[in-house]
Amino acid sequence: MFKIGVLISGGGTNLQSIIDNVNSGYLDCKIEIVISDSENAYGIERARKSGIDAVALPKKQYGDALSDEILKIVSERKVDLIVTAGFLSILKGELLKKYKNKIINIHPSLIPSFCGKGMYGLNVHKAAINYGVKTSGCTVHFVDEGTDTGPIIIQKAVPVFSDDTAEILQKRVLDKEHEALPEAIKLIAEDKLEVHDRRVLIK
Ligand code: GAR
């Protein structure tokens, strides 16, 4: 069975969407492990409630060794795909080499807009509203050495309305994230993707 490791930092609604899609049979996968870089992430509870192993590797404790520790765990458990779902630490080192094109991230904007350093959570939606864009959305992409720079797998757009607050836009985008992330995982689990430089093609 195709094994997924999910990395989280917070509430874990994207994790929940993966759990729900595994339970419904849409995804023929097993969530092998959930790893959080914060002990207080509600996503840890979501995992445990569903009988999924979850570990916390607090950023403060692991510091620069966080990626190596994650690599140790996912290798031991023979994880096929790492999904970063609201994971706020930057991955680096051996992990990126060993899991090249086997780590995906969900970002709450249409990359290359409103992404990169400091662009996470509500900051992204505030930036989109302040810029005045009429369309925003979410992006699922492969993770490489940069921040939000890897090849794009799926994007879904939503309208931005003149009376939107960052919170309202966040909710509209999150609903699309909960569709896009399981779709991307399914494409990878079924070996339907080919990566040619920056372009991801469906076979
Ligand atoms: C999601 O909107 C995700 O796209 C975003 O954090 C939120 C996590 O929500 N990620 C980033 O901003 C990363 N740059 P969740 O914990 O409910 O899944």
CSV table of C-alpha atoms and ligand atoms in Angstrom, one decimal:
chain,number,residue,atom,x,y,z
A,1,MET,CA,0.0,0.0,0.0
A,2,PHE,CA,1.2,3.5,-0.9
A,3,LYS,CA,2.3,5.2,2.4
A,4,ILE,CA,2.0,8.9,3.2
A,5,GLY,CA,3.8,10.9,5.9
A,6,VAL,CA,2.0,14.2,6.7
A,7,LEU,CA,3.9,17.2,8.2
A,8,ILE,CA,1.8,19.7,10.1
A,9,SER,CA,2.2,22.7,12.4
A,10,GLY,CA,-1.3,23.7,13.3
A,11,GLY,CA,-5.0,23.0,13.0
A,12,GLY,CA,-4.7,20.3,10.4
A,13,THR,CA,-7.8,20.8,8.3
A,14,ASN,CA,-5.8,19.6,5.2
A,15,LEU,CA,-4.7,16.6,7.2
A,16,GLN,CA,-8.4,16.0,8.0
A,17,SER,CA,-9.2,16.1,4.3
A,18,ILE,CA,-6.6,13.5,3.6
A,19,ILE,CA,-7.9,11.3,6.4
A,20,ASP,CA,-11.5,11.7,5.1
A,21,ASN,CA,-10.5,10.8,1.5
A,22,VAL,CA,-8.6,7.7,2.7
A,23,ASN,CA,-11.7,6.7,4.8
A,24,SER,CA,-14.0,7.2,1.8
A,25,GLY,CA,-11.9,5.1,-0.4
A,26,TYR,CA,-11.0,8.0,-2.8
A,27,LEU,CA,-7.4,7.6,-1.8
A,28,ASP,CA,-6.0,4.0,-1.8
A,29,CYS,CA,-3.2,5.0,0.6
A,30,LYS,CA,-2.2,4.7,4.2
A,31,ILE,CA,-1.3,7.7,6.4
A,32,GLU,CA,1.7,6.0,8.0
A,33,ILE,CA,2.7,8.9,10.2
A,34,VAL,CA,1.9,12.5,11.1
A,35,ILE,CA,4.8,14.6,12.2
A,36,SER,CA,4.3,18.1,13.8
A,37,ASP,CA,6.9,20.7,14.5
A,38,SER,CA,4.8,21.9,17.4
A,39,GLU,CA,3.6,20.0,20.4
A,40,ASN,CA,0.3,22.0,20.5
A,41,ALA,CA,-0.9,21.4,17.0
A,42,TYR,CA,-4.5,20.3,17.0
A,43,GLY,CA,-3.7,18.1,14.0
A,44,ILE,CA,-1.9,15.7,16.3
A,45,GLU,CA,-5.2,15.1,18.0
A,46,ARG,CA,-7.0,14.7,14.7
A,47,ALA,CA,-4.5,12.0,13.8
A,48,ARG,CA,-4.7,10.1,17.1
A,49,LYS,CA,-8.5,10.2,17.0
A,50,SER,CA,-8.3,8.4,13.7
A,51,GLY,CA,-5.8,5.8,15.0
A,52,ILE,CA,-2.9,7.3,13.1
A,53,ASP,CA,0.6,7.5,14.7
A,54,ALA,CA,1.6,11.1,15.4
A,55,VAL,CA,4.9,12.5,16.8
A,56,ALA,CA,5.9,16.0,17.8
A,57,LEU,CA,9.4,17.2,17.0
A,58,PRO,CA,9.3,20.7,18.6
A,59,LYS,CA,11.3,23.2,16.4
A,60,LYS,CA,12.9,24.7,19.5
A,61,GLN,CA,14.3,21.3,20.6
A,62,TYR,CA,15.4,20.0,17.1
A,63,GLY,CA,16.4,23.3,15.5
A,64,ASP,CA,18.7,22.6,12.4
A,65,ALA,CA,18.4,18.8,13.0
A,66,LEU,CA,14.6,18.8,12.2
A,67,SER,CA,14.9,17.7,8.6
A,68,ASP,CA,17.3,14.9,9.4
A,69,GLU,CA,15.0,13.6,12.2
A,70,ILE,CA,12.1,13.6,9.8
A,71,LEU,CA,14.2,11.7,7.2
A,72,LYS,CA,15.0,9.1,9.9
A,73,ILE,CA,11.4,8.5,10.7
A,74,VAL,CA,10.0,8.5,7.1
A,75,SER,CA,12.8,6.1,6.0
A,76,GLU,CA,12.3,3.7,8.8
A,77,ARG,CA,8.6,3.6,8.0
A,78,LYS,CA,9.1,3.3,4.3
A,79,VAL,CA,7.0,6.4,3.5
A,80,ASP,CA,6.5,6.8,-0.3
A,81,LEU,CA,5.3,10.5,-0.2
A,82,ILE,CA,5.7,13.3,2.2
A,83,VAL,CA,2.9,15.9,2.3
A,84,THR,CA,3.5,19.2,4.0
A,85,ALA,CA,0.1,20.5,5.0
A,86,GLY,CA,0.3,23.8,6.8
A,87,PHE,CA,3.9,22.9,7.9
A,88,LEU,CA,5.8,26.1,8.8
A,89,SER,CA,9.4,24.8,9.0
A,90,ILE,CA,11.6,24.8,6.0
A,91,LEU,CA,12.9,21.4,4.9
A,92,LYS,CA,16.5,21.0,3.9
A,93,GLY,CA,19.6,18.8,3.4
A,94,GLU,CA,19.5,15.0,2.8
A,95,LEU,CA,15.8,14.8,3.1
A,96,LEU,CA,15.3,16.9,0.0
A,97,LYS,CA,17.8,14.8,-2.0
A,98,LYS,CA,16.5,11.4,-0.8
A,99,TYR,CA,12.8,12.5,-1.4
A,100,LYS,CA,13.3,14.5,-4.6
A,101,ASN,CA,9.9,14.8,-6.3
A,102,LYS,CA,8.4,12.8,-3.4
A,103,ILE,CA,7.5,15.8,-1.2
A,104,ILE,CA,4.5,18.0,-2.0
A,105,ASN,CA,3.3,21.2,-0.3
A,106,ILE,CA,0.0,23.0,-0.3
A,107,HIS,CA,0.2,26.8,-0.5
A,108,PRO,CA,-2.9,29.2,-0.1
A,109,SER,CA,-2.2,31.4,-3.2
A,110,LEU,CA,-1.7,31.0,-6.9
A,111,ILE,CA,2.1,30.7,-7.0
A,112,PRO,CA,4.2,32.6,-8.0
A,113,SER,CA,2.0,35.3,-6.4
A,114,PHE,CA,2.1,35.8,-2.6
A,115,CYS,CA,4.5,33.1,-1.8
A,116,GLY,CA,8.0,32.7,-0.4
A,117,LYS,CA,9.5,33.8,2.9
A,118,GLY,CA,7.0,35.1,5.5
A,119,MET,CA,4.0,34.1,3.3
A,120,TYR,CA,2.0,31.7,5.4
A,121,GLY,CA,-1.5,31.5,6.8
A,122,LEU,CA,-3.4,34.8,7.0
A,123,ASN,CA,-0.4,36.8,5.8
A,124,VAL,CA,-1.0,35.4,2.3
A,125,HIS,CA,-4.6,36.4,2.2
A,126,LYS,CA,-3.9,39.9,3.6
A,127,ALA,CA,-1.3,40.4,0.9
A,128,ALA,CA,-3.7,39.2,-1.9
A,129,ILE,CA,-6.5,41.6,-0.7
A,130,ASN,CA,-4.1,44.5,-0.2
A,131,TYR,CA,-2.7,44.0,-3.7
A,132,GLY,CA,-6.2,44.1,-5.1
A,133,VAL,CA,-6.2,40.8,-7.0
A,134,LYS,CA,-9.6,39.7,-8.2
A,135,THR,CA,-8.7,36.0,-8.2
A,136,SER,CA,-6.7,34.0,-5.7
A,137,GLY,CA,-6.6,30.3,-4.9
A,138,CYS,CA,-4.3,27.5,-3.9
A,139,THR,CA,-1.3,25.6,-5.3
A,140,VAL,CA,0.0,22.1,-4.8
A,141,HIS,CA,3.6,21.8,-5.8
A,142,PHE,CA,6.7,19.6,-5.4
A,143,VAL,CA,9.1,20.8,-2.7
A,144,ASP,CA,12.6,21.8,-3.8
A,145,GLU,CA,15.5,23.7,-2.1
A,146,GLY,CA,13.6,27.1,-2.4
A,147,THR,CA,10.5,28.3,-0.6
A,148,ASP,CA,7.4,27.6,-2.7
A,149,THR,CA,9.5,27.3,-5.8
A,150,GLY,CA,9.1,23.7,-6.9
A,151,PRO,CA,7.1,22.4,-10.0
A,152,ILE,CA,3.4,23.0,-9.8
A,153,ILE,CA,1.0,20.0,-9.8
A,154,ILE,CA,-2.5,21.5,-9.3
A,155,GLN,CA,-3.9,25.0,-8.9
A,156,LYS,CA,-7.5,26.0,-8.1
A,157,ALA,CA,-8.8,29.5,-8.3
A,158,VAL,CA,-11.4,31.4,-6.2
A,159,PRO,CA,-12.8,34.9,-6.7
A,160,VAL,CA,-11.8,37.7,-4.4
A,161,PHE,CA,-14.7,40.1,-3.6
A,162,SER,CA,-14.5,43.7,-2.6
A,163,ASP,CA,-15.9,43.1,0.9
A,164,ASP,CA,-13.6,40.1,1.7
A,165,THR,CA,-11.6,40.0,4.9
A,166,ALA,CA,-8.5,37.9,5.0
A,167,GLU,CA,-10.4,35.4,7.2
A,168,ILE,CA,-13.3,35.1,4.7
A,169,LEU,CA,-10.9,34.6,1.8
A,170,GLN,CA,-8.9,32.1,3.8
A,171,LYS,CA,-12.0,30.0,4.3
A,172,ARG,CA,-12.9,30.2,0.6
A,173,VAL,CA,-9.4,29.1,-0.4
A,174,LEU,CA,-9.2,26.4,2.3
A,175,ASP,CA,-12.3,24.7,0.7
A,176,LYS,CA,-10.4,24.5,-2.5
A,177,GLU,CA,-7.3,23.2,-0.7
A,178,HIS,CA,-9.3,20.3,0.7
A,179,GLU,CA,-10.1,19.3,-2.9
A,180,ALA,CA,-6.7,20.0,-4.5
A,181,LEU,CA,-4.5,18.2,-2.0
A,182,PRO,CA,-6.2,14.8,-2.2
A,183,GLU,CA,-6.4,15.1,-6.0
A,184,ALA,CA,-2.6,15.6,-6.2
A,185,ILE,CA,-1.9,12.7,-3.8
A,186,LYS,CA,-4.1,10.5,-5.9
A,187,LEU,CA,-2.2,11.4,-9.1
A,188,ILE,CA,1.1,10.6,-7.4
A,189,ALA,CA,-0.1,7.4,-5.7
A,190,GLU,CA,-1.4,6.1,-9.1
A,191,ASP,CA,1.9,7.1,-10.7
A,192,LYS,CA,0.2,9.4,-13.2
A,193,LEU,CA,2.7,12.3,-13.1
A,194,GLU,CA,5.9,13.1,-15.0
A,195,VAL,CA,8.2,16.0,-14.1
A,196,HIS,CA,10.0,17.7,-17.0
A,197,ASP,CA,12.1,20.6,-15.5
A,198,ARG,CA,9.4,22.9,-14.1
A,199,ARG,CA,6.5,21.3,-15.9
A,200,VAL,CA,4.4,18.5,-14.4
A,201,LEU,CA,2.6,16.5,-17.0
A,202,ILE,CA,-0.2,14.0,-16.4
A,203,LYS,CA,0.6,10.7,-18.2
B,1,GAR,C1,-3.4,26.2,4.9
B,1,GAR,O1,-4.1,27.3,4.4
B,1,GAR,C2,-2.1,26.0,4.1
B,1,GAR,O2,-2.2,26.2,2.7
B,1,GAR,C3,-1.2,27.1,4.7
B,1,GAR,O3,-1.5,27.0,6.1
B,1,GAR,C4,-2.9,26.5,6.3
B,1,GAR,C5,-2.9,25.3,7.2
B,1,GAR,O4,-4.2,25.0,7.5
B,1,GAR,N1,0.1,26.9,4.4
B,1,GAR,C6,1.0,27.9,4.3
B,1,GAR,O5,0.7,29.0,4.4
B,1,GAR,C7,2.4,27.5,3.9
B,1,GAR,N2,3.1,28.5,3.3
B,1,GAR,P1,-4.5,23.6,8.2
B,1,GAR,O6,-3.6,23.3,9.3
B,1,GAR,O7,-5.9,23.7,8.6
B,1,GAR,O8,-4.4,22.5,7.1
